[in-house]
Coordinates of C-alpha atoms and ligand atoms in Angstrom, one line a residue:
Chain A
X213 CA -18.6 -23.6 4.9
X214 CA -18.0 -20.3 7.0
X215 CA -18.5 -20.4 10.6
X216 CA -18.1 -17.3 12.8
X217 CA -17.9 -18.0 16.5
X218 CA -18.2 -15.4 19.2
X219 CA -16.5 -12.7 17.5
X220 CA -15.1 -9.7 19.6
X221 CA -13.5 -6.6 18.3
X222 CA -12.5 -3.3 19.5
X223 CA -11.5 -0.4 17.0
X224 CA -10.7 3.0 18.1
X225 CA -12.3 2.8 21.5
X226 CA -15.5 1.4 20.1
X227 CA -16.7 -2.4 20.6
X228 CA -17.5 -3.1 17.0
X229 CA -18.3 -6.8 17.7
X230 CA -19.5 -8.0 21.0
X231 CA -20.0 -11.7 20.5
X232 CA -21.1 -12.2 16.8
X233 CA -21.8 -15.7 15.7
X234 CA -23.4 -17.1 12.6
X235 CA -22.8 -19.6 9.8
X236 CA -23.1 -19.8 6.0
X237 CA -23.5 -23.1 4.4
X238 CA -22.0 -24.2 1.2
X239 CA -23.9 -22.9 -1.8
X240 CA -25.7 -20.3 0.3
X241 CA -25.8 -16.5 -0.2
X242 CA -26.2 -14.3 3.1
X243 CA -27.2 -10.8 3.0
X244 CA -25.6 -8.8 5.9
X245 CA -27.6 -5.6 6.6
X246 CA -27.1 -2.9 9.3
X247 CA -26.7 0.8 9.4
X248 CA -23.6 2.5 8.3
X249 CA -20.8 2.1 10.8
X250 CA -22.0 -1.0 12.5
X251 CA -19.0 -2.8 11.1
X252 CA -20.2 -4.9 8.1
X253 CA -17.0 -4.0 6.1
X254 CA -15.0 -4.9 9.1
X255 CA -16.8 -8.1 9.5
X256 CA -16.0 -9.0 5.9
X257 CA -12.3 -8.3 6.4
X258 CA -12.2 -10.3 9.4
X259 CA -13.5 -13.3 7.3
X260 CA -11.0 -12.6 4.7
X261 CA -8.2 -12.5 7.2
X262 CA -7.2 -9.0 6.6
X263 CA -8.3 -7.9 10.4
X264 CA -7.6 -10.1 13.3
X265 CA -10.5 -10.2 16.1
X266 CA -9.7 -9.8 19.7
X267 CA -11.5 -12.9 20.5
X268 CA -13.5 -15.6 18.6
X269 CA -12.9 -18.0 15.8
X270 CA -13.6 -17.8 12.1
X271 CA -13.6 -21.1 10.2
X272 CA -13.7 -21.4 6.5
X273 CA -14.0 -25.0 5.6
X274 CA -12.7 -26.0 8.8
X275 CA -9.4 -23.7 8.8
X276 CA -9.4 -21.1 11.3
X277 CA -8.5 -17.9 9.4
X278 CA -7.6 -16.0 12.6
X279 CA -4.7 -18.4 13.4
X280 CA -4.0 -19.6 9.9
X281 CA -0.4 -19.7 8.5
X282 CA 0.5 -17.6 5.5
X283 CA 0.3 -20.8 3.2
X284 CA -3.2 -21.8 4.7
X285 CA -4.4 -18.3 4.3
X286 CA -3.1 -18.0 0.6
X287 CA -5.0 -21.5 -0.2
X288 CA -8.1 -20.1 1.2
X289 CA -7.8 -16.7 -0.2
X290 CA -7.3 -18.2 -3.8
X291 CA -10.8 -19.5 -3.5
X292 CA -12.1 -16.1 -2.7
X293 CA -13.6 -13.3 -4.7
X294 CA -13.8 -10.1 -2.8
X295 CA -15.3 -6.7 -3.9
X296 CA -14.4 -3.9 -1.6
X297 CA -16.8 -1.2 -0.9
X298 CA -14.9 1.4 -2.8
X299 CA -13.7 -1.0 -5.6
X300 CA -10.1 -0.8 -4.5
X301 CA -8.8 -1.0 -8.1
X302 CA -5.3 -0.5 -8.6
X303 CA -5.0 3.1 -9.8
X304 CA -1.8 2.8 -11.7
X305 CA -3.4 0.2 -13.9
X306 CA -5.9 0.3 -16.7
X307 CA -9.3 -1.4 -16.3
X308 CA -8.0 -4.3 -18.5
X309 CA -4.8 -4.7 -16.5
X310 CA -6.7 -4.6 -13.2
X311 CA -8.9 -7.5 -14.2
X312 CA -5.9 -9.3 -16.0
X313 CA -3.7 -8.9 -13.0
X314 CA -4.8 -11.9 -11.0
X315 CA -4.4 -14.0 -14.0
X316 CA -1.0 -12.8 -15.0
X317 CA 0.3 -13.0 -11.5
X318 CA -1.4 -16.3 -10.2
X319 CA -1.9 -18.5 -13.3
X320 CA 0.3 -19.9 -16.3
X321 CA -2.4 -18.8 -18.8
X322 CA -0.9 -17.3 -22.0
X323 CA -1.4 -13.6 -22.6
X324 CA -3.8 -14.2 -25.4
X325 CA -5.9 -16.5 -23.4
X326 CA -6.0 -13.8 -20.7
X327 CA -6.9 -11.4 -23.1
X328 CA -9.9 -13.4 -24.3
X329 CA -11.0 -14.1 -20.8
X330 CA -10.8 -10.4 -19.6
X331 CA -12.6 -9.1 -22.7
X332 CA -15.4 -11.5 -22.1
X333 CA -15.7 -10.8 -18.4
X334 CA -15.7 -7.0 -18.9
X335 CA -18.4 -7.6 -21.7
X336 CA -20.4 -9.4 -19.2
X337 CA -20.3 -6.6 -16.6
X338 CA -21.1 -3.9 -19.3
X339 CA -17.5 -2.5 -19.5
X340 CA -16.8 -3.5 -23.1
X341 CA -15.5 -0.1 -24.2
X342 CA -13.7 0.9 -21.1
X343 CA -10.7 -1.5 -21.0
X344 CA -8.1 1.1 -21.5
X345 CA -9.5 3.5 -19.1
X346 CA -7.7 4.3 -15.7
X347 CA -9.9 4.0 -12.5
X348 CA -9.7 7.9 -12.1
X349 CA -11.6 8.1 -15.5
X350 CA -14.5 5.8 -14.3
X351 CA -17.8 6.7 -12.8
X352 CA -18.6 5.0 -9.5
X353 CA -20.8 2.4 -11.1
X354 CA -18.2 1.5 -13.6
X355 CA -15.5 1.2 -10.7
X356 CA -17.8 -1.2 -9.0
X357 CA -18.5 -3.3 -12.1
X358 CA -14.7 -3.3 -12.9
X359 CA -14.1 -4.6 -9.3
X360 CA -16.7 -7.2 -9.8
X361 CA -15.0 -8.5 -12.9
X362 CA -11.7 -8.6 -11.2
X363 CA -13.3 -10.5 -8.3
X364 CA -14.8 -13.2 -10.4
X365 CA -12.1 -13.6 -13.1
X366 CA -10.3 -16.5 -11.1
X367 CA -13.7 -18.5 -10.8
X368 CA -14.0 -18.1 -6.9
X369 CA -16.1 -20.4 -4.9
X370 CA -16.7 -18.1 -2.0
X371 CA -17.5 -14.4 -2.8
X372 CA -17.9 -11.4 -0.7
X373 CA -19.5 -8.3 -1.9
X374 CA -19.4 -5.1 0.0
X375 CA -22.2 -2.7 -1.0
X376 CA -21.8 -3.5 -4.7
X377 CA -24.9 -1.4 -5.6
X378 CA -24.6 1.4 -3.3
X379 CA -24.5 4.8 -5.1
X380 CA -25.5 3.3 -8.5
X381 CA -28.6 4.2 -10.4
X382 CA -31.7 1.9 -9.9
X383 CA -31.3 0.2 -13.3
X384 CA -27.5 -0.5 -13.1
X385 CA -28.1 -1.7 -9.5
X386 CA -30.8 -4.1 -10.6
X387 CA -28.6 -5.4 -13.5
X388 CA -25.9 -6.0 -11.0
X389 CA -28.1 -7.9 -8.7
X390 CA -29.4 -10.0 -11.6
X391 CA -25.8 -10.6 -12.7
X392 CA -25.1 -12.1 -9.0
X393 CA -28.2 -14.2 -9.1
X394 CA -27.3 -15.7 -12.5
X395 CA -23.5 -16.3 -11.3
X396 CA -24.9 -17.7 -8.0
X397 CA -27.3 -20.1 -9.7
X398 CA -24.9 -21.2 -12.3
X399 CA -21.8 -21.7 -10.3
X400 CA -23.2 -22.5 -6.8
X401 CA -21.3 -19.9 -5.2
X402 CA -21.2 -19.3 -1.4
X403 CA -21.2 -15.8 -0.2
X404 CA -21.7 -12.9 1.9
X405 CA -23.5 -9.7 0.3
X406 CA -23.5 -6.5 2.1
X407 CA -26.3 -4.4 0.6
X408 CA -29.0 -1.9 1.3
X409 CA -31.1 -2.9 -1.8
X410 CA -34.1 -3.8 0.3
X411 CA -36.4 -5.8 -0.6
X412 CA -34.5 -6.6 -3.9
X413 CA -31.8 -8.7 -2.3
X414 CA -34.1 -10.8 -0.4
X415 CA -35.1 -12.4 -3.8
X416 CA -31.5 -13.5 -4.3
X417 CA -30.1 -14.6 -0.9
X418 CA -31.2 -17.5 1.1
X419 CA -30.5 -15.9 4.6
X420 CA -30.4 -12.4 6.0
X421 CA -28.3 -11.3 9.1
X422 CA -28.8 -7.9 10.7
X423 CA -25.9 -6.4 12.6
X424 CA -26.8 -3.7 15.1
X425 CA -24.8 -2.5 18.0
X426 CA -22.0 -5.1 17.8
X427 CA -24.5 -7.9 18.0
X428 CA -26.6 -10.0 15.5
X429 CA -30.1 -8.9 16.1
X430 CA -31.5 -11.3 13.5
X431 CA -30.5 -14.2 11.4
X432 CA -33.5 -15.4 9.3
X433 CA -34.4 -17.1 6.2
X434 CA -34.8 -14.7 3.5
X435 CA -38.4 -15.6 2.9
X436 CA -39.2 -14.8 6.6
X437 CA -37.2 -11.6 7.2
X438 CA -40.0 -9.2 6.0
X439 CA -42.2 -10.4 8.9
X440 CA -39.5 -10.4 11.4
X441 CA -40.9 -9.1 14.6
X442 CA -37.6 -7.7 16.2
X443 CA -38.4 -4.0 16.5
X444 CA -34.9 -3.0 15.1
X445 CA -35.1 -5.3 12.2
X446 CA -38.7 -4.1 11.3
X447 CA -37.8 -0.5 11.7
X448 CA -34.6 -1.0 9.5
X449 CA -36.1 -2.9 6.8
X450 CA -39.4 -0.8 6.4
X451 CA -37.4 2.5 6.7
X452 CA -39.5 3.6 9.4
X453 CA -38.5 6.8 11.0
X454 CA -39.7 6.1 14.6
X455 CA -38.5 3.2 16.3
X456 CA -35.8 2.0 18.6
X457 CA -32.9 3.1 16.2
X458 CA -32.1 6.7 17.0
X459 CA -29.8 9.0 14.7
X460 CA -27.6 11.1 16.7
Chain B
X277 CA 2.9 10.4 41.0
X278 CA 6.3 8.9 40.8
X279 CA 5.0 5.4 39.8
X280 CA 2.8 7.1 37.2
X281 CA 5.6 8.8 35.5
X282 CA 7.7 5.7 35.7
X283 CA 4.9 3.8 34.0
X284 CA 4.5 6.5 31.4
X285 CA 8.3 6.4 30.5
X286 CA 8.2 2.7 30.4
X287 CA 5.2 2.3 28.0
X288 CA 6.6 5.1 25.9
X289 CA 9.8 3.0 25.6
X290 CA 8.1 -0.1 24.9
X291 CA 6.0 1.5 22.2
X292 CA 9.2 3.1 20.7
X293 CA 11.0 -0.4 20.9
X294 CA 8.0 -2.1 19.2
X295 CA 8.0 0.6 16.5
X296 CA 11.8 0.0 15.9
X297 CA 11.0 -3.8 15.8
X298 CA 8.2 -3.4 13.2
X299 CA 10.5 -1.3 11.1
X300 CA 13.3 -3.8 11.4
X301 CA 10.8 -6.6 10.4
X302 CA 9.6 -4.6 7.4
X303 CA 13.2 -4.2 6.2
X304 CA 14.1 -7.9 6.7
X305 CA 11.0 -8.9 4.8
X306 CA 11.8 -6.6 2.0
X307 CA 15.3 -7.8 1.8
X308 CA 14.0 -11.5 1.9
X309 CA 11.9 -10.5 -1.1
X310 CA 15.0 -9.2 -3.0
X311 CA 16.8 -12.3 -2.3
X312 CA 14.0 -14.6 -3.3
X313 CA 12.8 -14.6 -6.8
X314 CA 10.7 -13.5 -8.7
X315 CA 11.9 -9.7 -9.0
X316 CA 9.3 -7.7 -10.7
X317 CA 11.7 -6.1 -13.3
X318 CA 9.1 -3.9 -14.9
X319 CA 8.2 -2.3 -11.6
X320 CA 11.8 -1.8 -10.8
X321 CA 12.7 -0.1 -14.1
X322 CA 9.7 2.2 -13.7
X323 CA 11.0 3.3 -10.2
X324 CA 14.5 3.7 -11.6
X325 CA 12.9 6.2 -14.0
X326 CA 10.9 7.8 -11.2
X327 CA 13.6 8.1 -8.4
X328 CA 16.6 8.3 -10.7
X329 CA 16.0 9.9 -14.1
X330 CA 13.5 12.4 -12.9
X331 CA 15.9 13.6 -10.1
X332 CA 18.6 14.2 -12.5
X333 CA 17.7 17.8 -13.1
X334 CA 17.5 19.0 -9.6
X335 CA 20.6 17.0 -8.7
X336 CA 22.4 18.9 -11.5
X337 CA 21.1 22.2 -10.4
X338 CA 22.1 21.7 -6.6
X339 CA 25.4 20.3 -7.7
X340 CA 26.5 23.1 -9.7
X341 CA 25.7 25.7 -7.1
X342 CA 27.3 23.6 -4.4
X343 CA 30.5 23.3 -6.3
X344 CA 30.5 27.0 -7.1
X345 CA 29.9 28.1 -3.4
X346 CA 32.6 25.5 -2.2
X347 CA 35.0 27.2 -4.6
X348 CA 34.2 30.6 -3.5
X349 CA 34.5 29.9 0.3
X350 CA 37.5 27.5 -0.2
X351 CA 39.3 30.1 -2.0
X352 CA 39.0 32.6 0.6
X353 CA 40.0 30.4 3.3
X354 CA 43.0 28.8 1.5
X355 CA 44.2 32.2 0.2
X356 CA 44.8 33.2 3.8
X357 CA 47.4 30.2 4.1
X358 CA 48.7 31.0 0.6
X359 CA 47.7 27.6 -0.6
X360 CA 44.9 28.5 -3.4
X361 CA 46.7 25.6 -5.3
X362 CA 44.6 23.1 -3.3
X363 CA 41.4 24.6 -4.2
X364 CA 40.7 21.8 -6.8
X365 CA 41.1 18.8 -4.4
X366 CA 39.4 20.7 -1.7
X367 CA 36.2 21.1 -3.8
X368 CA 36.5 17.6 -5.3
X369 CA 37.0 15.7 -1.9
X370 CA 34.3 17.7 -0.1
X371 CA 32.0 16.7 -2.9
X372 CA 33.0 13.0 -3.4
X373 CA 33.2 12.1 0.3
X374 CA 30.4 14.2 1.7
X375 CA 28.4 16.6 -0.2
X376 CA 27.6 14.6 -3.2
X377 CA 26.1 11.7 -1.4
X378 CA 24.4 13.6 1.2
X379 CA 23.0 16.5 -0.7
X380 CA 21.8 14.4 -3.5
X381 CA 20.2 11.9 -1.1
X382 CA 18.4 14.8 0.6
X383 CA 17.1 16.2 -2.7
X384 CA 15.8 12.8 -3.7
X385 CA 14.2 12.1 -0.4
X386 CA 12.4 15.3 -0.6
X387 CA 11.4 14.9 -4.3
X388 CA 10.7 11.3 -4.7
X389 CA 10.6 9.9 -1.1
X390 CA 7.6 12.0 -0.3
X391 CA 5.7 10.8 -3.4
X392 CA 6.6 7.2 -2.6
X393 CA 5.1 7.5 0.9
X394 CA 2.1 9.3 -0.5
X395 CA 1.5 6.7 -3.2
X396 CA 1.7 3.7 -0.9
X397 CA -0.2 5.4 1.7
X398 CA -3.1 6.1 -0.8
X399 CA -2.9 2.4 -1.8
X400 CA -3.2 1.6 1.9
X401 CA -6.4 3.8 2.7
X402 CA -8.0 2.8 -0.5
X403 CA -7.6 -0.8 0.4
X404 CA -5.5 -1.5 -2.7
X405 CA -2.9 -3.2 -0.5
X406 CA -5.6 -5.3 1.1
X407 CA -6.8 -6.2 -2.5
X408 CA -3.4 -7.3 -3.3
X409 CA -3.1 -9.6 -0.3
X410 CA -6.5 -11.1 -1.1
X411 CA -5.1 -12.0 -4.5
X412 CA -2.7 -14.1 -2.6
X413 CA 0.2 -11.7 -3.6
X414 CA 2.7 -10.2 -1.3
X415 CA 2.4 -6.4 -1.6
X416 CA 6.1 -5.9 -0.6
X417 CA 7.2 -7.4 -3.8
X418 CA 5.3 -4.8 -5.8
X419 CA 5.6 -1.8 -3.5
X420 CA 8.8 -2.0 -1.4
X421 CA 11.1 -4.2 -3.4
X422 CA 11.0 -1.9 -6.5
X423 CA 11.7 1.1 -4.7
X424 CA 14.3 -0.4 -2.6
X425 CA 16.3 -1.9 -5.6
X426 CA 15.7 1.3 -7.7
X427 CA 17.1 3.4 -5.0
X428 CA 20.1 1.2 -4.6
X429 CA 20.8 1.6 -8.3
X430 CA 19.9 5.4 -8.6
X431 CA 21.5 7.0 -5.5
X432 CA 25.2 6.2 -6.4
X433 CA 24.8 7.3 -9.9
X434 CA 23.0 10.5 -8.9
X435 CA 25.7 11.1 -6.4
X436 CA 28.4 10.8 -9.0
X437 CA 26.5 13.1 -11.3
X438 CA 26.3 15.5 -8.4
X439 CA 30.1 15.3 -7.7
X440 CA 31.1 15.9 -11.6
X441 CA 28.7 18.8 -11.9
X442 CA 30.0 20.1 -8.7
X443 CA 33.6 20.0 -9.8
X444 CA 32.6 21.7 -13.0
X445 CA 31.1 24.5 -11.0
X446 CA 34.0 24.8 -8.7
X447 CA 36.2 24.8 -11.9
X448 CA 34.2 27.7 -13.4
X449 CA 34.3 29.8 -10.2
X450 CA 38.0 29.0 -9.2
X451 CA 39.7 29.0 -12.7
X452 CA 37.5 31.5 -14.7
X453 CA 36.4 33.9 -12.0
X454 CA 39.1 33.7 -9.4
X455 CA 42.1 33.1 -11.6
X456 CA 43.4 29.8 -10.1
X457 CA 45.5 28.2 -13.1
X458 CA 43.6 25.5 -15.0
X459 CA 46.4 23.0 -14.8
X460 CA 47.0 23.4 -11.1
X461 CA 43.3 23.1 -10.3
X462 CA 42.9 19.8 -12.3
X463 CA 46.3 18.6 -11.7
X464 CA 46.0 18.8 -7.9
X465 CA 42.8 16.9 -8.2
X466 CA 44.3 13.8 -9.9
X467 CA 47.1 14.0 -7.5
X468 CA 44.9 13.8 -4.3
X469 CA 41.6 11.9 -5.4
X470 CA 41.8 8.3 -4.5
X471 CA 39.7 5.4 -5.6
X472 CA 38.7 4.8 -2.2
X473 CA 37.2 8.2 -2.0
X474 CA 35.0 7.3 -4.9
X475 CA 34.1 4.0 -3.4
X476 CA 33.5 5.5 0.1
X477 CA 31.1 7.9 -1.6
X478 CA 29.4 5.0 -3.4
X479 CA 29.0 3.1 0.0
X480 CA 27.5 6.1 1.5
X481 CA 25.0 6.5 -1.4
X482 CA 24.0 2.9 -1.4
X483 CA 23.1 3.0 2.3
X484 CA 21.3 6.4 1.9
X485 CA 19.2 4.8 -0.8
X486 CA 18.4 1.8 1.4
X487 CA 17.4 4.3 4.1
X488 CA 15.3 6.5 2.1
X489 CA 13.4 3.7 0.4
X490 CA 13.0 1.7 3.6
X491 CA 11.7 4.6 5.7
X492 CA 9.4 6.0 2.9
X493 CA 7.9 2.7 2.0
X494 CA 7.3 1.8 5.6
X495 CA 5.7 5.0 6.5
X496 CA 3.2 4.7 3.6
X497 CA 2.6 1.0 4.1
X498 CA 1.6 1.6 7.7
X499 CA -0.1 4.9 7.3
X500 CA -3.1 5.4 9.3
X501 CA -6.8 5.7 8.4
X502 CA -7.9 8.8 6.2
X503 CA -6.4 11.5 4.2
X504 CA -4.8 13.0 7.3
X505 CA -3.0 9.6 7.9
X506 CA -1.4 9.9 4.6
X507 CA -0.3 13.5 4.8
X508 CA 1.1 12.7 8.5
X509 CA 2.8 9.7 7.1
X510 CA 4.5 11.7 4.1
X511 CA 6.0 14.5 6.5
X512 CA 7.2 11.8 9.0
X513 CA 8.7 9.9 6.3
X514 CA 10.8 12.8 4.8
X515 CA 12.0 14.1 8.3
X516 CA 12.7 10.6 9.6
X517 CA 14.6 9.7 6.5
X518 CA 16.6 12.9 6.2
X519 CA 17.6 12.7 9.9
X520 CA 18.6 9.0 9.5
X521 CA 20.6 9.8 6.6
X522 CA 22.6 12.5 8.4
X523 CA 23.2 10.5 11.5
X524 CA 24.3 7.4 9.5
X525 CA 26.5 9.6 7.5
X526 CA 28.4 10.7 10.5
X527 CA 28.9 7.1 11.7
X528 CA 30.1 5.9 8.1
X529 CA 32.4 8.8 7.9
X530 CA 34.1 7.9 11.3
X531 CA 34.5 4.3 10.0
X532 CA 35.3 4.9 6.3
X533 CA 37.7 7.8 6.0
Ligands
LIG772 N1 -9.0 0.5 10.3 C1 -9.8 1.0 11.2 N2 -9.2 1.6 12.3 C2 -10.1 2.2 13.2 N3 -11.6 2.2 13.1 C3 -12.1 1.7 12.0 C4 -11.2 1.0 11.0 N4 -12.1 0.4 10.0 C5 -13.4 0.6 10.4 N5 -13.3 1.4 11.7 C6 -14.5 1.8 12.4 O1 -15.2 0.6 12.5 C7 -16.6 0.9 12.5 C8 -17.3 0.0 11.5 O2 -16.9 0.5 10.2 P1 -17.3 -0.2 8.8 O3 -17.2 -1.7 9.0 O4 -16.7 0.4 7.7 O5 -19.0 0.1 8.8 P2 -20.1 -0.4 7.8 O6 -21.0 -1.2 8.5 O7 -20.5 0.9 7.3 O8 -19.3 -1.0 6.7 C9 -16.7 2.5 12.1 O9 -17.0 3.2 13.3 C10 -15.4 2.8 11.6 O10 -15.0 4.2 11.8
LIG773 MG1 -19.1 -0.7 4.8

């Protein structure tokens, strides 16, 4: 479904990707882990066609998004749900309008149908009472959940979640992960999930990839990752202070 | 040494050229979006309110003082030729042809243009523009086009308000303060003011509106990474738009009048 082949990218004098390749099969969830600043968000933006690599290909269902025409990109993106790391809610709109926006602009649904759907989705992410609030009035957790509702409102097939639980309290974080799990099981979504919720995410995803120093240092079945012997992976997922990863 | 400086000059020129190209492309794509429906009418109305209506006060304020000072200066100059009678037309033509369009455009650029750049720049660094693209929407339709259309509508109207208030200010100073006869002041205006002066002013205003919205949207849209990126973009937008307005004003004046 998603194939990344030999991706290279230089940003601000830094080689962010030095030949990254991996694949996500249809119906599969992949967790992307790695230290901050290793390029996880940048990788998601490449898959979505928001950034162009210096070298390499990214195939989504056979279409190379790095060379796709405007129309092709639009078709592919209509199947995407994307949650940005900071939510990226439109700050001039209420929560309700944010979630309704994709439906109003891209479908022919009537306003009353849209309202039903939006209320239902906001209820599902636990934002029932916050419809008329503006993003600036929301807490970090509420922003993430509103962004989640907006990403899912058009029933995407392929989803990208960039740290959906970072900065949330453990209970909300768990409830969001459970929400993913139920969506994933029910809708057979394909997706990439960037998260530091170790080991909780390992129970949700099928595969785990770790990005380090511009390369993929691990690509494992989720059930095997905890016993992965690569020293970087071992240090990272067990949170060890000593090891090959050095903090400057 | 010499080759090094040739290379430097060359690469600076290429960079400048590619920037001009990118700005031109941005304008072209914006105009294409205006030409091809749908127009987002709600967004346009909101920007007319923001660019136009909210600028009325500051335009009136600058307009009245400009008219007053024109009358004061003009009176002294004309008096030395014994032709105070022409004070009315002098004030009016200066305003309608030149100062109304230019000064109102500069005021609105400072007031609304900076805000437009900052707003779009924040949407860029907060990834709201990326989010729009991912929804399969063209961000220019929602960000650039409403400002462009609103500026084309608001700028001529604001310039005419500036003119009218300015003439009023000139009248107050000339007639009430300096003692020019009211009938002379107004009569000479109707004698000398032509329709083509008003249209010429409107053409100027239209193009200034296009310049302001184009430059300010462009700078916000491509503002760099981080809060410094947005503040730099805002400053550059106001300076660039103001300078372009004055340069373009000279060229238009040479052609129009
Ligand atoms: N638009 C950009 N321009 C320049 N550098 C960028 C840009 N976006 C990200 N970077 C840099 O790329 C690196 C990876 O960033 P990011 O993908 O956000 O890391 P993370 O893995 O924490 O999500 C960082 O060093 C960041 O500063
Ligand atoms: Mg990130």
